[in-house]
PDB file of C-alpha atoms and ligand atoms in Angstrom:
ATOM      1  CA  MET A   1      -9.936  -8.297   2.047  1.00 57.00           C
ATOM      2  CA  ASN A   2      -8.429  -6.805  -1.097  1.00 78.00           C
ATOM      3  CA  ASP A   3      -4.743  -6.541  -1.856  1.00 88.00           C
ATOM      4  CA  ILE A   4      -3.272  -3.528  -3.585  1.00 93.00           C
ATOM      5  CA  LYS A   5       0.147  -3.906  -5.078  1.00 94.00           C
ATOM      6  CA  LEU A   6       2.148  -0.807  -5.868  1.00 95.00           C
ATOM      7  CA  ALA A   7       5.622  -0.721  -7.384  1.00 95.00           C
ATOM      8  CA  VAL A   8       7.868   2.283  -6.812  1.00 96.00           C
ATOM      9  CA  LEU A   9      10.224   2.333  -9.781  1.00 96.00           C
ATOM     10  CA  GLY A  10      13.015   4.555 -11.066  1.00 96.00           C
ATOM     11  CA  SER A  11      16.754   4.631 -11.389  1.00 95.00           C
ATOM     12  CA  GLU A  12      19.312   4.352  -8.618  1.00 94.00           C
ATOM     13  CA  GLY A  13      19.319   6.958  -5.901  1.00 95.00           C
ATOM     14  CA  VAL A  14      16.210   8.897  -6.969  1.00 97.00           C
ATOM     15  CA  GLY A  15      14.678   8.450  -3.535  1.00 96.00           C
ATOM     16  CA  LYS A  16      12.347   5.467  -3.904  1.00 95.00           C
ATOM     17  CA  SER A  17      13.118   4.146  -0.412  1.00 93.00           C
ATOM     18  CA  ALA A  18      12.991   7.653   1.013  1.00 95.00           C
ATOM     19  CA  LEU A  19       9.462   8.157  -0.355  1.00 96.00           C
ATOM     20  CA  ILE A  20       8.269   4.783   0.933  1.00 94.00           C
ATOM     21  CA  VAL A  21       9.788   5.337   4.370  1.00 92.00           C
ATOM     22  CA  ARG A  22       8.213   8.810   4.528  1.00 94.00           C
ATOM     23  CA  PHE A  23       4.820   7.380   3.685  1.00 94.00           C
ATOM     24  CA  LEU A  24       5.036   4.444   6.080  1.00 92.00           C
ATOM     25  CA  THR A  25       6.814   6.016   9.046  1.00 90.00           C
ATOM     26  CA  ARG A  26       6.389   9.805   8.523  1.00 87.00           C
ATOM     27  CA  ARG A  27      10.141  10.146   8.811  1.00 86.00           C
ATOM     28  CA  PHE A  28      12.835  11.162   6.365  1.00 87.00           C
ATOM     29  CA  ILE A  29      16.061   9.346   7.028  1.00 77.00           C
ATOM     30  CA  GLY A  30      19.090  10.200   4.951  1.00 74.00           C
ATOM     31  CA  GLU A  31      20.548   6.753   4.352  1.00 73.00           C
ATOM     32  CA  TYR A  32      18.879   3.398   3.780  1.00 68.00           C
ATOM     33  CA  SER A  33      20.233  -0.102   3.630  1.00 65.00           C
ATOM     34  CA  SER A  34      18.768  -1.847   0.614  1.00 63.00           C
ATOM     35  CA  THR A  35      20.946  -4.533  -0.776  1.00 64.00           C
ATOM     36  CA  SER A  36      17.918  -6.530  -1.837  1.00 70.00           C
ATOM     37  CA  GLU A  37      14.533  -5.746  -3.290  1.00 77.00           C
ATOM     38  CA  CYS A  38      11.647  -5.965  -0.870  1.00 87.00           C
ATOM     39  CA  ILE A  39       7.937  -5.571  -0.307  1.00 90.00           C
ATOM     40  CA  TYR A  40       6.525  -3.606   2.610  1.00 91.00           C
ATOM     41  CA  ARG A  41       3.031  -4.282   3.878  1.00 92.00           C
ATOM     42  CA  LYS A  42       0.506  -1.993   5.468  1.00 92.00           C
ATOM     43  CA  ARG A  43      -3.141  -2.468   6.340  1.00 92.00           C
ATOM     44  CA  LEU A  44      -5.302   0.491   5.368  1.00 88.00           C
ATOM     45  CA  SER A  45      -8.885   1.561   5.510  1.00 86.00           C
ATOM     46  CA  VAL A  46     -10.032   3.300   2.330  1.00 82.00           C
ATOM     47  CA  ASP A  47     -13.632   4.528   2.074  1.00 80.00           C
ATOM     48  CA  GLY A  48     -14.576   2.134   4.854  1.00 85.00           C
ATOM     49  CA  ARG A  49     -12.946  -0.855   3.156  1.00 85.00           C
ATOM     50  CA  GLN A  50     -10.021  -2.739   4.653  1.00 89.00           C
ATOM     51  CA  LEU A  51      -7.120  -3.103   2.221  1.00 91.00           C
ATOM     52  CA  ASN A  52      -3.758  -4.781   2.369  1.00 94.00           C
ATOM     53  CA  LEU A  53      -1.221  -2.555   0.696  1.00 95.00           C
ATOM     54  CA  GLU A  54       1.957  -4.090  -0.646  1.00 95.00           C
ATOM     55  CA  LEU A  55       4.660  -1.636  -1.674  1.00 94.00           C
ATOM     56  CA  TYR A  56       7.481  -2.938  -3.783  1.00 93.00           C
ATOM     57  CA  ASP A  57      10.861  -1.262  -3.408  1.00 92.00           C
ATOM     58  CA  PRO A  58      13.380  -2.533  -5.937  1.00 89.00           C
ATOM     59  CA  CYS A  59      17.051  -2.457  -5.213  1.00 73.00           C
ATOM     60  CA  SER A  60      19.023  -0.872  -8.032  1.00 67.00           C
ATOM     61  CA  GLN A  61      22.110  -2.945  -7.310  1.00 65.00           C
ATOM     62  CA  ALA A  62      22.360  -6.161  -9.283  1.00 58.00           C
ATOM     63  CA  SER A  63      21.779  -9.246  -7.166  1.00 61.00           C
ATOM     64  CA  GLU A  64      21.209 -12.911  -7.820  1.00 63.00           C
ATOM     65  CA  GLY A  65      17.599 -13.952  -8.316  1.00 64.00           C
ATOM     66  CA  LYS A  66      16.465 -10.352  -8.636  1.00 66.00           C
ATOM     67  CA  SER A  67      13.168  -9.893 -10.457  1.00 75.00           C
ATOM     68  CA  THR A  68      13.152  -8.169 -13.817  1.00 84.00           C
ATOM     69  CA  LEU A  69      11.399  -4.903 -14.508  1.00 85.00           C
ATOM     70  CA  THR A  70       8.912  -6.867 -16.595  1.00 88.00           C
ATOM     71  CA  ASP A  71       8.121  -9.139 -13.601  1.00 85.00           C
ATOM     72  CA  GLN A  72       7.633  -6.080 -11.441  1.00 85.00           C
ATOM     73  CA  ILE A  73       5.276  -4.486 -13.949  1.00 89.00           C
ATOM     74  CA  HIS A  74       3.206  -7.665 -14.304  1.00 87.00           C
ATOM     75  CA  TRP A  75       2.962  -7.950 -10.526  1.00 89.00           C
ATOM     76  CA  ALA A  76       1.775  -4.445  -9.697  1.00 92.00           C
ATOM     77  CA  ASP A  77      -1.622  -2.767  -9.866  1.00 91.00           C
ATOM     78  CA  GLY A  78      -0.195   0.727  -9.786  1.00 94.00           C
ATOM     79  CA  PHE A  79       3.129   2.424 -10.379  1.00 96.00           C
ATOM     80  CA  VAL A  80       4.932   5.357  -8.856  1.00 97.00           C
ATOM     81  CA  VAL A  81       7.735   6.124 -11.303  1.00 98.00           C
ATOM     82  CA  VAL A  82      10.292   8.394  -9.693  1.00 98.00           C
ATOM     83  CA  TYR A  83      13.037  10.619 -11.065  1.00 98.00           C
ATOM     84  CA  ASP A  84      15.333  13.098  -9.365  1.00 98.00           C
ATOM     85  CA  ILE A  85      14.795  16.669 -10.582  1.00 98.00           C
ATOM     86  CA  SER A  86      18.535  17.298 -10.189  1.00 98.00           C
ATOM     87  CA  ASP A  87      19.487  14.375 -12.435  1.00 98.00           C
ATOM     88  CA  ARG A  88      18.410  14.451 -16.066  1.00 98.00           C
ATOM     89  CA  SER A  89      19.456  10.870 -16.732  1.00 98.00           C
ATOM     90  CA  SER A  90      16.958   9.686 -14.103  1.00 98.00           C
ATOM     91  CA  PHE A  91      14.229  11.578 -15.994  1.00 98.00           C
ATOM     92  CA  ILE A  92      15.149   9.757 -19.199  1.00 98.00           C
ATOM     93  CA  SER A  93      15.070   6.427 -17.334  1.00 97.00           C
ATOM     94  CA  ALA A  94      11.657   7.256 -15.850  1.00 98.00           C
ATOM     95  CA  LYS A  95      10.348   7.934 -19.347  1.00 97.00           C
ATOM     96  CA  ALA A  96      11.627   4.532 -20.511  1.00 96.00           C
ATOM     97  CA  VAL A  97      10.004   2.803 -17.521  1.00 95.00           C
ATOM     98  CA  VAL A  98       6.607   4.406 -18.210  1.00 95.00           C
ATOM     99  CA  HIS A  99       6.901   3.442 -21.882  1.00 93.00           C
ATOM    100  CA  LEU A 100       7.534  -0.157 -20.870  1.00 92.00           C
ATOM    101  CA  ILE A 101       4.561  -0.116 -18.491  1.00 93.00           C
ATOM    102  CA  ARG A 102       2.340   1.158 -21.296  1.00 90.00           C
ATOM    103  CA  GLU A 103       3.688  -1.427 -23.720  1.00 88.00           C
ATOM    104  CA  LEU A 104       3.095  -4.323 -21.319  1.00 86.00           C
ATOM    105  CA  GLN A 105      -0.335  -2.991 -20.393  1.00 76.00           C
ATOM    106  CA  LEU A 106      -1.476  -2.915 -24.021  1.00 65.00           C
ATOM    107  CA  GLY A 107      -2.171  -6.641 -24.099  1.00 60.00           C
ATOM    108  CA  GLY A 108      -3.536  -6.716 -20.578  1.00 58.00           C
ATOM    109  CA  ALA A 109      -6.665  -4.610 -21.199  1.00 53.00           C
ATOM    110  CA  LYS A 110      -6.277  -3.025 -17.782  1.00 55.00           C
ATOM    111  CA  ARG A 111      -9.038  -0.618 -17.001  1.00 51.00           C
ATOM    112  CA  ASP A 112      -8.249   2.785 -15.580  1.00 55.00           C
ATOM    113  CA  ALA A 113      -4.616   2.313 -16.525  1.00 65.00           C
ATOM    114  CA  ASP A 114      -4.170   6.076 -16.939  1.00 69.00           C
ATOM    115  CA  THR A 115      -4.852   6.730 -13.292  1.00 73.00           C
ATOM    116  CA  LEU A 116      -2.516   4.020 -12.108  1.00 93.00           C
ATOM    117  CA  VAL A 117       0.792   5.448 -13.232  1.00 95.00           C
ATOM    118  CA  PHE A 118       2.191   8.469 -11.418  1.00 97.00           C
ATOM    119  CA  LEU A 119       5.285  10.293 -12.580  1.00 98.00           C
ATOM    120  CA  VAL A 120       7.037  11.793  -9.564  1.00 98.00           C
ATOM    121  CA  GLY A 121       9.871  14.316  -9.665  1.00 98.00           C
ATOM    122  CA  ASN A 122      11.555  13.919  -6.273  1.00 98.00           C
ATOM    123  CA  LYS A 123      14.133  16.099  -4.460  1.00 98.00           C
ATOM    124  CA  GLN A 124      12.315  19.359  -5.146  1.00 98.00           C
ATOM    125  CA  ASP A 125      14.362  20.863  -2.311  1.00 97.00           C
ATOM    126  CA  LEU A 126      17.351  20.653  -4.687  1.00 98.00           C
ATOM    127  CA  CYS A 127      15.797  23.142  -7.113  1.00 96.00           C
ATOM    128  CA  HIS A 128      19.005  25.248  -7.034  1.00 97.00           C
ATOM    129  CA  VAL A 129      20.716  22.389  -8.918  1.00 98.00           C
ATOM    130  CA  ARG A 130      17.659  21.425 -10.942  1.00 98.00           C
ATOM    131  CA  GLU A 131      18.273  19.719 -14.301  1.00 98.00           C
ATOM    132  CA  VAL A 132      14.646  18.940 -15.155  1.00 98.00           C
ATOM    133  CA  ARG A 133      12.162  21.795 -15.286  1.00 98.00           C
ATOM    134  CA  ARG A 134       8.753  21.246 -13.734  1.00 98.00           C
ATOM    135  CA  GLU A 135       7.111  21.951 -17.112  1.00 98.00           C
ATOM    136  CA  GLU A 136       9.121  19.136 -18.688  1.00 98.00           C
ATOM    137  CA  GLY A 137       7.807  16.728 -16.085  1.00 98.00           C
ATOM    138  CA  GLN A 138       4.258  17.967 -16.619  1.00 98.00           C
ATOM    139  CA  ARG A 139       4.617  17.679 -20.396  1.00 97.00           C
ATOM    140  CA  LEU A 140       5.987  14.151 -20.196  1.00 96.00           C
ATOM    141  CA  ALA A 141       3.235  13.088 -17.811  1.00 96.00           C
ATOM    142  CA  ALA A 142       0.583  14.487 -20.173  1.00 95.00           C
ATOM    143  CA  GLU A 143       2.210  12.766 -23.144  1.00 94.00           C
ATOM    144  CA  LEU A 144       2.359   9.438 -21.288  1.00 92.00           C
ATOM    145  CA  ARG A 145      -1.084   9.850 -19.685  1.00 91.00           C
ATOM    146  CA  CYS A 146       0.214   9.851 -16.115  1.00 94.00           C
ATOM    147  CA  GLN A 147      -0.564  11.999 -13.137  1.00 96.00           C
ATOM    148  CA  PHE A 148       2.325  14.268 -12.248  1.00 97.00           C
ATOM    149  CA  TYR A 149       3.764  15.210  -8.856  1.00 98.00           C
ATOM    150  CA  GLU A 150       6.844  17.163  -7.988  1.00 98.00           C
ATOM    151  CA  LEU A 151       7.817  16.906  -4.331  1.00 97.00           C
ATOM    152  CA  SER A 152      10.550  16.270  -1.828  1.00 98.00           C
ATOM    153  CA  ALA A 153      10.723  13.192   0.354  1.00 97.00           C
ATOM    154  CA  ALA A 154      13.108  15.211   2.507  1.00 97.00           C
ATOM    155  CA  GLU A 155      10.788  18.165   3.122  1.00 96.00           C
ATOM    156  CA  HIS A 156       7.200  17.294   2.161  1.00 92.00           C
ATOM    157  CA  TYR A 157       5.519  14.785   4.409  1.00 94.00           C
ATOM    158  CA  GLN A 158       1.933  15.787   3.544  1.00 96.00           C
ATOM    159  CA  GLU A 159       2.540  15.772  -0.211  1.00 97.00           C
ATOM    160  CA  VAL A 160       4.148  12.346  -0.093  1.00 97.00           C
ATOM    161  CA  VAL A 161       1.226  10.928   1.893  1.00 95.00           C
ATOM    162  CA  LEU A 162      -1.289  12.577  -0.446  1.00 96.00           C
ATOM    163  CA  MET A 163       0.438  11.160  -3.494  1.00 97.00           C
ATOM    164  CA  PHE A 164       0.478   7.578  -2.139  1.00 96.00           C
ATOM    165  CA  SER A 165      -3.067   7.905  -0.786  1.00 94.00           C
ATOM    166  CA  LYS A 166      -4.317   9.032  -4.185  1.00 94.00           C
ATOM    167  CA  MET A 167      -2.628   6.059  -5.841  1.00 95.00           C
ATOM    168  CA  VAL A 168      -4.087   3.643  -3.271  1.00 93.00           C
ATOM    169  CA  HIS A 169      -7.515   5.179  -3.810  1.00 91.00           C
ATOM    170  CA  ASN A 170      -7.221   4.865  -7.615  1.00 91.00           C
ATOM    171  CA  ALA A 171      -6.014   1.283  -7.350  1.00 90.00           C
ATOM    172  CA  SER A 172      -8.836   0.372  -4.992  1.00 88.00           C
ATOM    173  CA  LEU A 173     -11.482   1.488  -7.488  1.00 84.00           C
ATOM    174  CA  GLY A 174     -13.045  -0.789 -10.038  1.00 56.00           C
ATOM    175  CA  GLY A 175     -11.836  -4.127  -8.710  1.00 52.00           C
ATOM    176  CA  LYS A 176      -8.289  -3.455  -9.744  1.00 46.00           C
ATOM    177  CA  CYS A 177      -6.827  -5.489  -6.944  1.00 48.00           C
ATOM    178  CA  LYS A 178      -5.542  -8.780  -8.214  1.00 50.00           C
ATOM    179  CA  ASP A 179      -5.459 -11.824  -6.025  1.00 45.00           C
ATOM    180  CA  ARG A 180      -2.547 -14.109  -6.696  1.00 43.00           C
ATOM    181  CA  ARG A 181       0.488 -13.078  -8.637  1.00 48.00           C
ATOM    182  CA  ARG A 182       4.055 -14.024  -8.327  1.00 48.00           C
ATOM    183  CA  ARG A 183       5.814 -11.726  -5.942  1.00 51.00           C
ATOM    184  CA  PRO A 184       8.893 -10.067  -7.426  1.00 54.00           C
ATOM    185  CA  SER A 185      10.945 -11.308  -4.504  1.00 49.00           C
ATOM    186  CA  GLY A 186      11.007 -11.434  -0.711  1.00 47.00           C
ATOM    187  CA  SER A 187       8.803  -9.399   1.537  1.00 48.00           C
ATOM    188  CA  LYS A 188       9.683  -7.291   4.528  1.00 48.00           C
ATOM    189  CA  SER A 189       7.808  -6.256   7.591  1.00 45.00           C
ATOM    190  CA  MET A 190       7.797  -2.798   9.089  1.00 44.00           C
ATOM    191  CA  ALA A 191      10.401  -4.032  11.584  1.00 41.00           C
ATOM    192  CA  LYS A 192      12.728  -4.888   8.725  1.00 45.00           C
ATOM    193  CA  LEU A 193      12.030  -1.508   7.182  1.00 44.00           C
ATOM    194  CA  ILE A 194      13.236   0.169  10.330  1.00 41.00           C
ATOM    195  CA  ASN A 195      16.242  -2.156  10.428  1.00 46.00           C
ATOM    196  CA  ASN A 196      17.186  -1.104   6.922  1.00 47.00           C
ATOM    197  CA  VAL A 197      17.550   2.458   7.984  1.00 43.00           C
ATOM    198  CA  PHE A 198      21.122   3.622   8.599  1.00 38.00           C
ATOM    199  CA  GLY A 199      22.634   0.510   7.054  1.00 40.00           C
ATOM    200  CA  LYS A 200      23.546   1.778   3.606  1.00 39.00           C
ATOM    201  CA  ARG A 201      26.671   3.732   2.874  1.00 35.00           C
ATOM    202  CA  ARG A 202      25.834   6.269   0.239  1.00 37.00           C
ATOM    203  CA  LYS A 203      26.712   9.794  -0.698  1.00 32.00           C
ATOM    204  CA  SER A 204      24.298  12.235   0.887  1.00 31.00           C
ATOM    205  CA  VAL A 205      22.931  15.178  -1.037  1.00 26.00           C
TER     206      VAL A 205
HETATM  207  N1  GTP B   1      17.899  16.359  -0.932  1.00 61.07           N
HETATM  208  C1  GTP B   1      17.157  15.271  -1.006  1.00 61.07           C
HETATM  209  N2  GTP B   1      17.737  14.062  -0.924  1.00 61.07           N
HETATM  210  C2  GTP B   1      16.917  12.975  -0.999  1.00 61.07           C
HETATM  211  C3  GTP B   1      15.527  13.066  -1.166  1.00 61.07           C
HETATM  212  N3  GTP B   1      15.022  11.816  -1.231  1.00 61.07           N
HETATM  213  C4  GTP B   1      16.057  10.985  -1.104  1.00 61.07           C
HETATM  214  N4  GTP B   1      17.209  11.670  -0.966  1.00 61.07           N
HETATM  215  C5  GTP B   1      18.570  11.136  -0.807  1.00 61.07           C
HETATM  216  O1  GTP B   1      18.910  10.471  -2.003  1.00 61.07           O
HETATM  217  C6  GTP B   1      19.726   9.334  -1.699  1.00 61.07           C
HETATM  218  C7  GTP B   1      19.086   8.088  -2.307  1.00 61.07           C
HETATM  219  O2  GTP B   1      17.857   7.851  -1.653  1.00 61.07           O
HETATM  220  P1  GTP B   1      17.174   6.404  -1.652  1.00 61.07           P
HETATM  221  O3  GTP B   1      15.828   6.545  -1.048  1.00 61.07           O
HETATM  222  O4  GTP B   1      18.080   5.380  -1.057  1.00 61.07           O
HETATM  223  O5  GTP B   1      17.073   6.160  -3.227  1.00 61.07           O
HETATM  224  P2  GTP B   1      16.600   4.835  -3.974  1.00 61.07           P
HETATM  225  O6  GTP B   1      15.925   5.283  -5.215  1.00 61.07           O
HETATM  226  O7  GTP B   1      15.792   3.941  -3.066  1.00 61.07           O
HETATM  227  O8  GTP B   1      17.996   4.144  -4.304  1.00 61.07           O
HETATM  228  P3  GTP B   1      18.282   2.590  -4.694  1.00 61.07           P
HETATM  229  O9  GTP B   1      17.727   1.722  -3.599  1.00 61.07           O
HETATM  230  O10 GTP B   1      19.759   2.512  -4.820  1.00 61.07           O
HETATM  231  O11 GTP B   1      17.619   2.351  -5.997  1.00 61.07           O
HETATM  232  C8  GTP B   1      19.864   9.277  -0.171  1.00 61.07           C
HETATM  233  O12 GTP B   1      21.083   9.901   0.184  1.00 61.07           O
HETATM  234  C9  GTP B   1      18.679  10.104   0.303  1.00 61.07           C
HETATM  235  O13 GTP B   1      18.922  10.732   1.543  1.00 61.07           O
HETATM  236  C10 GTP B   1      14.933  14.362  -1.242  1.00 61.07           C
HETATM  237  O14 GTP B   1      13.739  14.578  -1.387  1.00 61.07           O
HETATM  238  N5  GTP B   1      15.805  15.432  -1.165  1.00 61.07           N
END
């Protein structure tokens, strides 16, 4: 069975956990406990093939033994790089992350690399306080050779599932799945994912 490793990256509070939880549980839950980075696992069937999906959710807070962004990029097959459309600084961070992915991929001769980086503008429901125009996201994605999505983990279940499904599909093509790489850190089961919910104290939007 093949493993697909996806990293969901982006600056603090952009909604990385929210997107992952939406995809894995169908639910949007306002607050998440994530004091440590983690990997969630899901078994999927794609085009009749059984796949083990590993989804890496970094924790933005500094913690001892935390993997570096470079470790995370080396580990993953595909990347969902998230920014918050109501926070321009998160857009600038997302751009830097995609640049780093491209830089580290240069030596790696990864095939199909263009299809394995998605730029995602999250929190589309906050368009009344938007700081990043959709066209800017589209332009950046074109410049960086990424696929672009603008959506809302809070309001768009189908879009979130479609986005992750497309990434899984892309990563499953062409023998992209790597076998043994160092895991960025610990892993978590679905039970732990559920346990994380409600634990984190954070300002709601
Ligand atoms: N309005 C709105 N709020 C969202 C959306 N997605 C996430 N949030 C909120 O944004 C805050 C941060 O969400 P998280 O999923 O914890 O963000 P994160 O990127 O995992 O944050 P770190 O783990 O600190 O890096 C929470 O209060 C969420 O409820 C969205 O689509 N719309």
